[in-house]
Coordinates of C-alpha atoms in Angstrom, one line a residue:
Chain A
M1 CA -30.0 -3.4 2.3
G2 CA -30.2 -6.9 3.7
A3 CA -32.7 -9.2 2.3
P4 CA -34.5 -11.0 5.7
V5 CA -33.6 -14.6 4.0
E6 CA -31.6 -16.3 1.2
P7 CA -32.2 -16.9 -2.3
E8 CA -32.3 -20.8 -1.5
S9 CA -34.4 -20.3 1.9
V10 CA -37.4 -18.2 0.4
R11 CA -40.6 -20.7 0.6
H12 CA -43.4 -17.8 0.0
V13 CA -43.9 -16.0 -2.7
A14 CA -46.2 -13.4 -3.4
C15 CA -47.9 -12.3 -7.2
V16 CA -49.4 -8.9 -7.7
G17 CA -51.9 -9.0 -10.4
A18 CA -52.9 -12.3 -11.4
G19 CA -53.7 -11.9 -15.4
V20 CA -51.8 -14.0 -18.4
I21 CA -48.4 -12.7 -17.1
G22 CA -49.2 -12.4 -13.4
G23 CA -51.4 -16.0 -13.2
G24 CA -48.2 -17.6 -15.9
W25 CA -45.9 -17.0 -12.6
V26 CA -48.3 -17.9 -9.8
A27 CA -48.4 -21.4 -11.8
H28 CA -44.8 -21.5 -12.4
F29 CA -43.9 -21.1 -8.5
L30 CA -46.6 -23.1 -7.2
A31 CA -44.6 -26.1 -10.0
R32 CA -41.6 -25.2 -8.0
G33 CA -42.8 -25.6 -4.5
Y34 CA -43.4 -22.1 -2.5
R35 CA -46.5 -21.1 -1.2
V36 CA -48.2 -18.6 -3.2
T37 CA -50.1 -15.5 -2.3
A38 CA -51.9 -13.9 -5.1
W39 CA -54.2 -10.5 -5.0
D40 CA -55.8 -8.9 -8.1
P41 CA -58.1 -6.2 -8.0
A42 CA -60.4 -7.9 -10.0
P43 CA -64.0 -9.1 -9.1
D44 CA -63.7 -12.4 -11.0
A45 CA -59.6 -12.7 -10.6
E46 CA -59.7 -15.7 -8.2
Q47 CA -61.9 -17.8 -10.6
K48 CA -59.7 -17.1 -13.5
L49 CA -56.6 -17.6 -11.8
R50 CA -57.1 -20.6 -10.6
R51 CA -58.5 -22.1 -14.0
L52 CA -54.9 -20.8 -15.7
V53 CA -53.4 -22.7 -12.9
D54 CA -55.5 -25.9 -13.7
A55 CA -55.2 -25.5 -17.0
A56 CA -51.0 -25.2 -17.0
W57 CA -51.1 -28.0 -14.0
P58 CA -50.9 -30.9 -16.8
A59 CA -48.2 -29.6 -18.3
L60 CA -45.9 -28.6 -15.5
T61 CA -46.8 -32.0 -14.1
E62 CA -45.1 -33.5 -17.3
L63 CA -42.4 -31.3 -17.4
G64 CA -41.6 -32.1 -13.6
L65 CA -42.6 -30.8 -10.1
A66 CA -40.7 -30.1 -7.4
P67 CA -41.3 -32.3 -3.8
G68 CA -43.9 -30.9 -2.1
A69 CA -45.6 -28.8 -5.3
S70 CA -49.8 -28.4 -4.6
R71 CA -52.5 -26.2 -6.7
D72 CA -53.4 -25.8 -2.5
A73 CA -50.5 -24.0 -1.4
L74 CA -52.2 -21.0 -3.4
T75 CA -54.1 -18.1 -1.4
V76 CA -55.9 -15.8 -3.4
T77 CA -56.2 -13.1 -0.8
S78 CA -58.8 -10.1 -0.6
T79 CA -56.8 -7.3 0.1
L80 CA -52.9 -6.3 -1.4
D81 CA -51.8 -5.8 2.4
E82 CA -52.4 -9.9 3.4
A83 CA -51.1 -10.6 -0.4
V84 CA -47.6 -9.4 0.7
A85 CA -47.9 -9.4 4.0
G86 CA -45.2 -12.8 4.7
A87 CA -43.9 -12.8 1.5
E88 CA -39.8 -13.6 1.3
F89 CA -40.1 -12.2 -2.8
V90 CA -42.6 -10.1 -4.6
Q91 CA -43.6 -10.5 -8.1
E92 CA -45.6 -7.4 -9.9
S93 CA -47.4 -8.1 -12.9
A94 CA -50.1 -5.3 -13.6
P95 CA -50.9 -4.2 -17.4
E96 CA -48.3 -2.3 -18.8
D97 CA -49.4 1.2 -17.6
L98 CA -46.7 3.9 -16.4
E99 CA -49.0 5.4 -13.7
L100 CA -50.8 2.6 -12.5
K101 CA -47.2 0.7 -12.2
Q102 CA -46.0 3.7 -9.8
D103 CA -48.8 4.0 -7.8
L104 CA -48.6 -0.1 -7.5
L105 CA -45.3 -0.7 -6.6
A106 CA -45.6 2.5 -4.1
R107 CA -48.4 0.4 -2.4
I108 CA -46.3 -2.4 -2.6
D109 CA -43.4 -1.2 -1.8
A110 CA -45.0 0.3 1.7
A111 CA -47.2 -3.1 2.5
T112 CA -43.9 -5.4 2.1
P113 CA -41.6 -6.7 4.5
A114 CA -38.2 -4.2 5.1
G115 CA -35.7 -5.8 2.8
V116 CA -37.5 -7.9 1.0
V117 CA -37.1 -7.7 -3.1
V118 CA -39.9 -6.4 -5.2
S119 CA -39.6 -7.2 -8.9
S120 CA -42.3 -5.8 -11.7
S121 CA -42.9 -8.4 -14.7
T122 CA -43.2 -5.2 -17.4
S123 CA -42.2 -5.8 -20.4
G124 CA -40.7 -1.7 -21.5
Y125 CA -40.7 0.2 -18.7
G126 CA -37.3 1.3 -16.7
M127 CA -37.7 0.5 -13.6
T128 CA -36.1 4.2 -12.9
E129 CA -39.0 5.6 -13.9
M130 CA -41.2 2.8 -12.3
Q131 CA -39.7 3.3 -8.7
Q132 CA -40.0 6.7 -8.1
R133 CA -42.8 6.8 -5.7
C134 CA -41.3 4.4 -3.4
A135 CA -40.2 5.0 -0.4
T136 CA -37.3 2.2 -0.1
P137 CA -36.7 2.1 -4.1
E138 CA -33.1 0.2 -3.4
R139 CA -35.1 -3.2 -3.3
L140 CA -36.9 -3.0 -6.7
V141 CA -35.8 -4.6 -9.6
V142 CA -37.5 -5.8 -12.6
G143 CA -37.7 -9.2 -13.7
H144 CA -39.1 -9.6 -17.0
P145 CA -40.5 -13.1 -18.1
F146 CA -41.8 -14.4 -21.3
N147 CA -45.2 -15.8 -21.8
P148 CA -45.9 -18.7 -21.1
P149 CA -43.9 -17.5 -17.5
Y150 CA -44.4 -21.4 -16.6
L151 CA -42.7 -23.1 -20.0
I152 CA -40.2 -20.0 -21.2
P153 CA -37.3 -20.2 -18.9
L154 CA -36.1 -16.8 -19.7
V155 CA -36.1 -13.8 -17.0
E156 CA -34.7 -10.4 -17.4
V157 CA -33.2 -9.0 -14.3
V158 CA -32.2 -4.8 -14.4
G159 CA -32.3 -2.4 -11.8
G160 CA -32.7 1.3 -12.0
E161 CA -31.0 4.3 -10.7
R162 CA -32.2 4.1 -7.2
T163 CA -31.7 -0.2 -7.1
A164 CA -29.3 -1.3 -5.1
P165 CA -27.1 -3.7 -6.7
E166 CA -27.4 -6.6 -4.2
A167 CA -31.2 -6.5 -4.8
V168 CA -30.1 -7.2 -8.7
R169 CA -27.9 -9.9 -7.4
W170 CA -30.5 -11.0 -4.8
A171 CA -33.5 -11.2 -7.3
S172 CA -31.1 -13.3 -10.3
R173 CA -30.1 -15.5 -7.6
F174 CA -33.7 -16.8 -6.9
F175 CA -35.0 -16.8 -10.2
E176 CA -31.9 -19.1 -11.1
V177 CA -33.2 -21.3 -7.6
A178 CA -37.1 -20.8 -8.8
G179 CA -35.9 -22.8 -12.1
K180 CA -35.8 -19.6 -14.5
S181 CA -32.6 -19.0 -17.1
V182 CA -31.8 -15.3 -16.0
I183 CA -29.5 -12.9 -18.4
T184 CA -28.4 -10.1 -15.4
M185 CA -27.9 -6.4 -17.1
D186 CA -25.9 -4.2 -15.9
R187 CA -28.1 -1.5 -17.4
E188 CA -31.4 -0.1 -18.2
V189 CA -32.1 -0.2 -22.3
P190 CA -35.9 0.3 -23.5
G191 CA -37.2 -3.4 -24.2
F192 CA -34.4 -5.0 -22.4
I193 CA -32.6 -7.3 -25.0
A194 CA -35.0 -10.2 -26.1
N195 CA -38.1 -7.8 -26.9
R196 CA -35.9 -5.3 -28.9
L197 CA -34.4 -8.3 -31.0
Q198 CA -38.2 -9.8 -31.6
E199 CA -39.7 -6.4 -31.8
A200 CA -36.8 -5.5 -34.6
L201 CA -38.4 -8.7 -36.5
W202 CA -41.9 -7.8 -35.7
R203 CA -41.3 -4.1 -37.3
E204 CA -39.9 -5.7 -40.6
A205 CA -43.1 -8.0 -40.6
L206 CA -45.1 -5.1 -40.2
H207 CA -43.5 -3.2 -43.1
M208 CA -43.6 -6.1 -45.1
V209 CA -47.2 -6.4 -44.9
A210 CA -48.0 -2.8 -45.1
E211 CA -46.4 -3.0 -48.3
G212 CA -47.8 -5.9 -49.8
E213 CA -44.6 -7.8 -50.0
A214 CA -45.6 -10.7 -47.7
T215 CA -48.6 -12.1 -46.5
V216 CA -49.4 -13.1 -42.6
E217 CA -49.4 -16.6 -43.5
Q218 CA -45.9 -16.3 -45.8
I219 CA -44.5 -14.1 -42.7
D220 CA -45.2 -17.0 -39.9
A221 CA -44.2 -19.9 -42.2
S222 CA -40.8 -18.3 -42.6
I223 CA -39.9 -18.2 -39.3
T224 CA -41.7 -21.8 -38.7
E225 CA -40.5 -23.7 -41.5
G226 CA -37.1 -22.0 -41.4
P227 CA -35.1 -19.9 -38.9
G228 CA -36.9 -20.4 -36.0
L229 CA -36.0 -24.4 -36.3
R230 CA -32.6 -23.4 -35.2
W231 CA -33.8 -20.4 -32.9
P232 CA -34.7 -23.2 -29.9
F233 CA -30.8 -24.6 -29.8
L234 CA -28.8 -22.1 -31.7
G235 CA -28.9 -18.1 -30.9
P236 CA -28.3 -15.7 -34.0
C237 CA -25.0 -15.0 -32.9
L238 CA -24.2 -18.8 -33.2
T239 CA -26.3 -19.7 -36.6
F240 CA -24.3 -16.6 -38.3
H241 CA -20.7 -18.3 -37.0
L242 CA -21.8 -21.8 -38.6
A243 CA -23.0 -20.1 -41.4
G244 CA -19.6 -18.8 -41.9
G245 CA -18.2 -22.4 -42.5
E246 CA -15.3 -23.8 -40.7
G247 CA -14.0 -20.0 -40.7
G248 CA -16.8 -19.6 -38.5
M249 CA -18.4 -16.3 -37.3
A250 CA -14.8 -14.1 -38.4
H251 CA -14.8 -15.6 -41.7
M252 CA -18.7 -14.7 -42.1
L253 CA -18.0 -10.9 -40.7
D254 CA -15.1 -10.2 -42.8
H255 CA -16.7 -12.0 -46.0
F256 CA -20.6 -11.2 -46.2
G257 CA -19.3 -7.8 -44.0
P258 CA -20.3 -5.8 -47.2
S259 CA -23.6 -7.2 -47.3
L260 CA -25.0 -5.6 -44.8
K261 CA -25.0 -2.7 -46.3
S262 CA -27.7 -4.8 -48.4
P263 CA -31.1 -3.3 -48.6
W264 CA -32.7 -5.9 -46.6
T265 CA -35.1 -4.9 -44.2
R266 CA -36.0 -1.4 -43.2
L267 CA -33.3 -1.9 -40.4
E268 CA -30.0 0.4 -40.8
A269 CA -26.9 -1.9 -40.6
P270 CA -24.4 -0.5 -37.8
E271 CA -20.8 0.8 -39.1
L272 CA -19.0 -2.7 -39.0
T273 CA -16.1 -1.6 -37.4
A274 CA -12.9 -3.2 -36.1
E275 CA -14.0 -3.7 -32.6
L276 CA -17.1 -4.6 -33.1
R277 CA -15.8 -7.1 -35.1
D278 CA -13.8 -8.6 -32.7
R279 CA -16.1 -8.4 -30.4
M280 CA -18.3 -10.3 -32.2
V281 CA -15.6 -13.1 -32.9
E282 CA -14.7 -13.4 -29.1
G283 CA -18.2 -13.5 -28.3
C284 CA -18.7 -16.5 -30.5
E285 CA -16.1 -18.1 -29.3
E286 CA -16.9 -17.8 -25.7
T287 CA -20.5 -19.2 -25.9
A288 CA -19.3 -22.1 -28.4
D289 CA -17.1 -22.8 -24.8
G290 CA -14.8 -24.9 -26.7
R291 CA -17.3 -26.5 -29.4
S292 CA -15.5 -26.6 -32.9
I293 CA -17.5 -25.7 -35.7
A294 CA -17.9 -29.9 -36.3
D295 CA -18.9 -30.0 -32.8
L296 CA -21.7 -27.2 -33.0
V297 CA -23.0 -28.5 -36.5
A298 CA -23.8 -32.0 -35.3
D299 CA -25.4 -30.6 -32.6
R300 CA -27.6 -28.6 -34.3
D301 CA -28.3 -31.6 -36.4
R302 CA -29.3 -33.6 -33.8
A303 CA -31.9 -30.5 -32.2
V304 CA -33.2 -29.5 -35.3
I305 CA -33.8 -33.4 -36.3
A306 CA -35.8 -33.4 -32.2
V307 CA -37.5 -30.3 -32.4
L308 CA -38.6 -31.1 -35.8
R309 CA -39.7 -34.4 -34.8
A310 CA -41.2 -33.0 -31.4
V311 CA -43.4 -30.5 -33.6
R312 CA -44.2 -32.7 -35.7
E313 CA -45.4 -35.2 -33.3
V314 CA -47.9 -32.2 -31.5
R315 CA -49.1 -31.1 -34.8
G316 CA -50.1 -34.7 -35.9
G317 CA -52.2 -34.9 -32.5
G318 CA -53.3 -31.2 -32.3
A319 CA -56.7 -30.0 -32.2
Chain B
M1 CA -41.9 -22.5 -72.1
G2 CA -42.8 -26.4 -71.7
A3 CA -41.0 -28.3 -69.0
P4 CA -40.5 -32.2 -69.5
V5 CA -41.8 -33.9 -67.2
E6 CA -44.2 -33.2 -64.5
P7 CA -42.5 -32.5 -60.9
E8 CA -43.6 -35.5 -60.0
S9 CA -42.0 -37.5 -61.8
V10 CA -38.4 -35.9 -62.0
R11 CA -36.3 -38.5 -61.4
H12 CA -32.6 -37.0 -62.0
V13 CA -31.5 -33.9 -60.5
A14 CA -28.1 -31.8 -61.1
C15 CA -26.6 -29.8 -58.3
V16 CA -23.8 -27.1 -59.3
G17 CA -21.8 -26.1 -56.7
A18 CA -20.9 -28.6 -53.6
G19 CA -19.8 -26.7 -50.8
V20 CA -22.1 -26.4 -47.4
I21 CA -25.2 -25.5 -49.7
G22 CA -24.8 -27.2 -52.6
G23 CA -23.5 -29.6 -50.8
G24 CA -26.4 -30.2 -48.0
W25 CA -29.0 -30.0 -51.5
V26 CA -27.0 -33.1 -52.5
A27 CA -27.7 -34.8 -49.2
H28 CA -31.4 -33.8 -49.3
F29 CA -32.3 -34.9 -52.7
L30 CA -30.2 -38.2 -52.4
A31 CA -32.5 -38.6 -49.2
R32 CA -35.5 -38.2 -50.7
G33 CA -34.9 -41.0 -53.2
Y34 CA -33.3 -38.8 -56.4
R35 CA -30.5 -39.7 -58.9
V36 CA -27.9 -36.8 -58.3
T37 CA -25.4 -35.4 -60.6
A38 CA -22.7 -32.9 -59.3
W39 CA -20.2 -30.5 -59.9
D40 CA -17.6 -28.2 -58.4
P41 CA -14.9 -26.6 -60.1
A42 CA -12.7 -27.1 -56.4
P43 CA -9.7 -29.8 -56.6
D44 CA -10.9 -31.5 -53.7
A45 CA -15.1 -31.0 -54.3
E46 CA -16.1 -34.6 -54.6
Q47 CA -14.4 -35.8 -51.4
K48 CA -15.5 -32.4 -49.6
L49 CA -19.0 -33.4 -51.0
R50 CA -19.0 -37.1 -50.6
R51 CA -17.7 -36.2 -46.5
L52 CA -20.8 -33.8 -46.4
V53 CA -23.5 -36.5 -47.3
D54 CA -21.5 -39.3 -44.9
A55 CA -22.0 -36.7 -42.1
A56 CA -25.4 -36.0 -43.4
W57 CA -26.7 -39.6 -43.6
P58 CA -27.4 -41.2 -40.2
A59 CA -30.0 -37.8 -39.4
L60 CA -31.3 -38.8 -42.8
T61 CA -31.9 -42.3 -42.0
E62 CA -33.2 -41.5 -38.8
L63 CA -36.0 -39.1 -40.4
G64 CA -36.4 -41.2 -42.4
L65 CA -35.1 -42.4 -46.6
A66 CA -37.0 -42.4 -49.4
P67 CA -37.9 -45.9 -50.9
G68 CA -34.6 -46.8 -52.4
A69 CA -32.5 -43.8 -51.7
S70 CA -28.7 -44.3 -51.7
R71 CA -25.7 -42.5 -51.3
D72 CA -25.1 -44.7 -54.3
A73 CA -26.7 -42.1 -56.3
L74 CA -24.6 -39.6 -55.8
T75 CA -22.0 -39.2 -59.5
V76 CA -19.7 -36.7 -59.3
T77 CA -19.0 -35.1 -62.7
S78 CA -15.7 -33.3 -63.8
T79 CA -18.3 -31.0 -66.1
L80 CA -20.5 -28.9 -66.0
D81 CA -22.2 -30.1 -68.7
E82 CA -22.1 -33.9 -67.8
A83 CA -23.7 -32.7 -64.7
V84 CA -27.1 -31.6 -66.4
A85 CA -26.9 -33.1 -69.2
G86 CA -29.6 -35.5 -68.2
A87 CA -31.0 -34.0 -65.8
E88 CA -35.1 -32.9 -65.4
F89 CA -34.0 -30.5 -62.3
V90 CA -30.8 -27.9 -61.8
Q91 CA -30.2 -26.7 -58.4
E92 CA -27.3 -23.9 -58.4
S93 CA -25.2 -23.3 -55.3
A94 CA -22.0 -21.2 -55.8
P95 CA -21.1 -18.2 -53.4
E96 CA -22.4 -15.4 -53.7
D97 CA -20.8 -13.0 -56.2
L98 CA -23.1 -11.2 -58.7
E99 CA -21.0 -11.5 -61.5
L100 CA -20.2 -14.9 -60.9
K101 CA -23.8 -16.1 -60.9
Q102 CA -24.8 -14.4 -63.7
D103 CA -22.2 -15.8 -65.8
L104 CA -22.6 -19.8 -64.3
L105 CA -26.4 -19.4 -65.0
A106 CA -25.8 -19.1 -68.6
R107 CA -23.8 -21.6 -68.7
I108 CA -25.4 -23.4 -67.1
D109 CA -28.6 -22.8 -69.1
A110 CA -26.6 -23.9 -72.6
A111 CA -25.8 -26.8 -71.6
T112 CA -28.9 -27.9 -69.8
P113 CA -31.9 -30.1 -72.3
A114 CA -34.4 -27.2 -72.7
G115 CA -37.6 -26.5 -70.6
V116 CA -36.0 -28.1 -67.6
V117 CA -36.1 -25.7 -64.7
V118 CA -33.0 -24.4 -62.8
S119 CA -32.9 -22.7 -59.7
S120 CA -30.5 -20.4 -57.7
S121 CA -30.1 -20.9 -54.1
T122 CA -29.5 -17.3 -54.0
S123 CA -29.9 -15.7 -50.2
G124 CA -29.9 -12.3 -52.0
Y125 CA -29.9 -11.6 -55.7
G126 CA -32.7 -10.9 -57.5
M127 CA -33.3 -13.4 -60.2
T128 CA -34.1 -10.1 -62.6
E129 CA -30.3 -8.9 -61.9
M130 CA -29.2 -12.7 -62.3
Q131 CA -30.4 -14.0 -66.0
Q132 CA -29.4 -11.2 -67.5
R133 CA -27.0 -13.1 -69.3
C134 CA -28.8 -16.4 -70.0
A135 CA -30.6 -17.5 -74.0
T136 CA -33.5 -19.2 -72.3
P137 CA -34.7 -16.6 -69.4
E138 CA -37.9 -18.4 -68.8
R139 CA -37.0 -20.8 -67.2
L140 CA -34.6 -20.0 -64.6
V141 CA -36.1 -19.2 -60.2
V142 CA -34.6 -18.6 -57.4
G143 CA -34.9 -21.5 -55.1
H144 CA -33.8 -19.8 -51.8
P145 CA -33.2 -22.5 -49.0
F146 CA -31.8 -22.5 -45.6
N147 CA -28.7 -24.0 -43.6
P148 CA -28.7 -27.1 -43.3
P149 CA -31.0 -27.6 -46.7
Y150 CA -31.2 -31.6 -45.7
L151 CA -33.2 -30.4 -42.8
I152 CA -34.7 -27.2 -42.7
P153 CA -37.9 -27.3 -44.8
L154 CA -38.5 -23.7 -45.9
V155 CA -37.5 -23.0 -50.0
E156 CA -38.2 -19.5 -50.8
V157 CA -39.2 -19.5 -54.7
V158 CA -39.5 -16.2 -56.9
G159 CA -39.3 -15.7 -60.5
G160 CA -37.5 -12.8 -61.9
E161 CA -38.7 -10.1 -65.1
R162 CA -38.0 -12.5 -67.6
T163 CA -39.3 -15.9 -65.4
A164 CA -42.1 -17.9 -66.7
P165 CA -45.1 -17.9 -64.2
E166 CA -45.1 -21.4 -65.6
A167 CA -41.8 -22.4 -64.3
V168 CA -42.2 -20.5 -60.5
R169 CA -45.6 -22.8 -60.6
W170 CA -43.1 -26.1 -62.0
A171 CA -40.1 -25.2 -59.6
S172 CA -42.9 -24.7 -56.1
R173 CA -44.3 -28.0 -56.7
F174 CA -41.4 -29.9 -57.3
F175 CA -40.0 -29.1 -54.2
E176 CA -42.9 -29.6 -52.5
V177 CA -42.7 -33.6 -54.1
A178 CA -39.3 -33.5 -52.7
G179 CA -40.2 -33.0 -49.4
K180 CA -40.0 -28.7 -49.0
S181 CA -42.2 -26.5 -47.3
V182 CA -42.1 -23.9 -49.7
I183 CA -43.4 -20.2 -49.9
T184 CA -43.9 -19.0 -53.3
M185 CA -43.6 -14.9 -53.8
D186 CA -45.5 -13.0 -56.2
R187 CA -42.8 -10.3 -56.7
E188 CA -38.8 -9.9 -56.3
V189 CA -38.1 -8.4 -52.7
P190 CA -34.6 -8.1 -51.6
G191 CA -33.7 -11.0 -48.9
F192 CA -37.3 -12.2 -49.7
I193 CA -38.5 -12.9 -46.5
A194 CA -37.5 -14.7 -43.7
N195 CA -33.7 -13.1 -43.9
R196 CA -35.3 -9.7 -44.0
L197 CA -37.1 -10.8 -40.5
Q198 CA -33.8 -13.0 -39.7
E199 CA -31.5 -9.6 -40.7
A200 CA -33.8 -7.0 -39.3
L201 CA -33.3 -9.3 -35.4
W202 CA -29.0 -9.7 -36.4
R203 CA -28.7 -5.9 -37.2
E204 CA -30.6 -4.7 -33.8
A205 CA -27.9 -7.4 -32.0
L206 CA -24.5 -5.5 -33.7
H207 CA -26.6 -2.3 -32.9
M208 CA -26.7 -3.8 -29.1
V209 CA -22.8 -5.2 -29.3
A210 CA -21.9 -2.1 -30.5
E211 CA -23.5 -0.2 -27.9
G212 CA -22.4 -2.3 -25.3
E213 CA -26.0 -3.0 -24.3
A214 CA -25.3 -6.7 -24.6
T215 CA -22.9 -9.4 -24.8
V216 CA -23.1 -12.2 -27.7
E217 CA -23.8 -14.6 -25.2
Q218 CA -26.6 -12.5 -23.9
I219 CA -28.1 -12.1 -27.0
D220 CA -28.3 -15.3 -28.0
A221 CA -29.0 -16.7 -24.4
S222 CA -32.2 -14.1 -24.4
I223 CA -33.4 -16.2 -28.0
T224 CA -32.5 -19.7 -27.2
E225 CA -34.3 -19.4 -23.2
G226 CA -37.0 -17.1 -24.6
P227 CA -39.0 -16.2 -27.7
G228 CA -36.6 -18.3 -29.8
L229 CA -38.7 -22.1 -27.8
R230 CA -42.2 -20.3 -29.7
W231 CA -41.0 -20.1 -33.2
P232 CA -40.8 -23.7 -34.2
F233 CA -44.3 -23.8 -33.8
L234 CA -45.8 -20.3 -33.8
G235 CA -44.5 -17.5 -36.5
P236 CA -44.2 -13.6 -35.3
C237 CA -47.9 -12.9 -36.2
L238 CA -49.4 -15.7 -34.0
T239 CA -47.3 -15.5 -31.0
F240 CA -48.6 -11.6 -30.6
H241 CA -52.4 -13.1 -31.8
L242 CA -51.8 -14.5 -28.6
A243 CA -50.0 -11.6 -26.9
G244 CA -53.6 -10.1 -27.0
G245 CA -55.0 -12.6 -24.6
E246 CA -58.7 -13.5 -25.4
G247 CA -59.0 -10.4 -27.8
G248 CA -56.5 -11.8 -30.2
M249 CA -54.5 -9.8 -33.0
A250 CA -57.1 -6.8 -33.0
H251 CA -56.6 -6.4 -29.0
M252 CA -52.6 -6.7 -29.4
L253 CA -53.0 -3.5 -32.1
D254 CA -55.6 -1.4 -30.9
H255 CA -54.1 -1.7 -27.1
F256 CA -50.7 -2.4 -27.5
G257 CA -50.1 -0.3 -30.7
P258 CA -48.9 3.3 -29.5
S259 CA -45.8 1.2 -27.9
L260 CA -45.1 0.3 -31.0
K261 CA -44.0 3.8 -31.1
S262 CA -41.4 2.7 -28.0
P263 CA -38.0 3.3 -28.6
W264 CA -37.4 -0.5 -28.8
T265 CA -34.9 -1.6 -31.4
R266 CA -33.4 1.1 -34.1
L267 CA -35.8 0.1 -37.1
E268 CA -38.6 2.7 -37.5
A269 CA -41.8 1.5 -37.0
P270 CA -44.6 1.4 -39.8
E271 CA -47.5 3.8 -39.7
L272 CA -50.3 1.4 -38.5
T273 CA -52.9 2.6 -40.0
A274 CA -56.5 1.0 -40.1
E275 CA -55.7 -1.1 -43.1
L276 CA -52.5 -2.8 -42.1
R277 CA -54.5 -3.1 -38.6
D278 CA -57.1 -4.8 -41.0
R279 CA -54.9 -7.0 -43.1
M280 CA -53.3 -8.2 -39.7
V281 CA -56.0 -9.3 -37.9
E282 CA -57.3 -10.9 -41.0
G283 CA -54.0 -12.8 -41.5
C284 CA -54.2 -14.3 -38.2
E285 CA -57.4 -15.5 -38.6
E286 CA -56.4 -17.2 -41.7
T287 CA -53.5 -18.5 -40.2
A288 CA -55.2 -20.1 -37.3
D289 CA -57.2 -22.0 -39.5
G290 CA -60.6 -22.2 -37.1
R291 CA -58.2 -22.7 -34.0
S292 CA -59.8 -20.6 -31.0
I293 CA -57.0 -18.6 -28.7
A294 CA -57.4 -21.3 -26.4
D295 CA -56.9 -24.1 -28.8
L296 CA -53.8 -22.0 -29.9
V297 CA -52.4 -21.8 -26.3
A298 CA -53.0 -25.5 -25.5
D299 CA -51.4 -26.3 -28.9
R300 CA -48.5 -23.7 -27.7
D301 CA -47.8 -25.1 -24.1
R302 CA -47.3 -28.7 -25.9
A303 CA -45.2 -27.9 -28.7
V304 CA -42.4 -25.8 -25.9
I305 CA -42.9 -28.4 -23.9
A306 CA -42.2 -30.7 -26.4
V307 CA -39.5 -28.9 -27.8
L308 CA -37.8 -27.9 -24.3
R309 CA -37.4 -31.3 -23.7
A310 CA -36.1 -32.0 -27.4
V311 CA -33.7 -29.8 -26.4
R312 CA -32.7 -31.0 -23.4
E313 CA -32.2 -34.1 -24.4
V314 CA -29.9 -33.1 -27.3
R315 CA -27.9 -30.9 -24.3
G316 CA -27.5 -33.1 -22.0
G317 CA -25.8 -36.2 -24.9
G318 CA -24.3 -33.1 -26.5
A319 CA -20.4 -32.7 -27.5

């Protein structure tokens, strides 16, 4: 497949489905200066969508709009065909229902100009199962955002079995140009990456509430007052890289490896093979990108202070 | 047991063990205006400790020191007995080794004035097993901090079987007065709360790396560019409360409950009983504390923008 335009040249994006996620995408693309056509079958969809965009606009203005960005660049169409007709990229954000997604993606595929990449916001289905009814499945990818898509940078991009590798590369590049942080996966994994991690934490939280070990309030406070303050800056791997002191991840795994077997969480620990150990250690070194533990600690402290202050200010002036 | 002073009247704190965590506690207590005596058996402990405090001081100064706070209020003693002799509170932060902790806590207990509460920084052992060799186990509690203790507010407080409930109450109040965010647990649970949640996420991350599903860099980016940006402000429960749209947690569980069974993460999902459902829904309402979904969304957006900006500034000027 050959996409009609380069990712850098896209000017017109179509959003199919305009609920919380689809509407969030609309707000994001408008703020990045794109012309957006949107369609949603709900009778009050346009009103809700414009309300969502209006509510997000002050935040987006504060973060900095792209030159020429305007809410007037949004057209809500009365049919799916009109929405995608002139689009150079299509983002689908329908409810999570496999049958519905399969049908909708086939309809989008039939109505969208040849070669234009079509991306799905699905948070859980693989593209292999979703693209089954499409005539040109090679242009379909998953582009999984996080709520709200106009603020949280992450998009996970992955194709299905019948997706052309070129479509995955095109979509990843397009999302980057459109201001997102992109993780391109080379294989389909249920839940992608972030949701698997989030879901493991969430299931443990549900178990704790079910067993009466902690309340909802304690669970939330244990994150917002604790590890959550590090996570906007240090991911889980680099967090533990620092927990190893000067020895970093290597020390952490070699010395605290056995405590992996402790009865913390109901998720069984993986076997800490030499290979896994080395992969973690090398991965941390790559991710640290030349920064020593002391550098990382200094950066972390500055970041945590900045995050603490930011959160305090919002709380202080909050509703 | 009766503590010799009220939590509000404590002026002198002893820190036993002065590595990364113990030293972090020393820095915290100094910044909050306490007089601190510290002891650590390592030959170069004093030098390392003063270096750690010096490194943390600019950050602590920026966050705001308590009146009279001074690094000169630190005395490093040559024996454990000297360190705890006049203390009104003792925090133990020795390496995670059960035998060592049992012996050390017994020695601290023998040397500390009667009734003074002794707290352990352990991240994993229960106080029931740690207090076994103590003559007056009723004053021993766990006070589990997060790294670095001078910046991350959370302390999880819990007693052992032989701990007096009064000691748990005293310690919780003392930590609050000393500027920490306290979660008081009413029972011992391995790993307490935050570490169980963190550990579930961490184990799933290790599994993904072991299976070649994601790299260390992708895992860290999936958090720092994604859900991690929400967690300093919205815990996992309120995050999903918002994911339910206007219907909140009730809608989330009633409609997406079945997807709990999806093969996301290797942690088995709990049975979503009516009781668990109600507990989650009521817990979210309590935690939201009168704020509507719209209020929470507005607060979240302001917080995420503030956090994004804070992180960007640090990255921009970073090493």
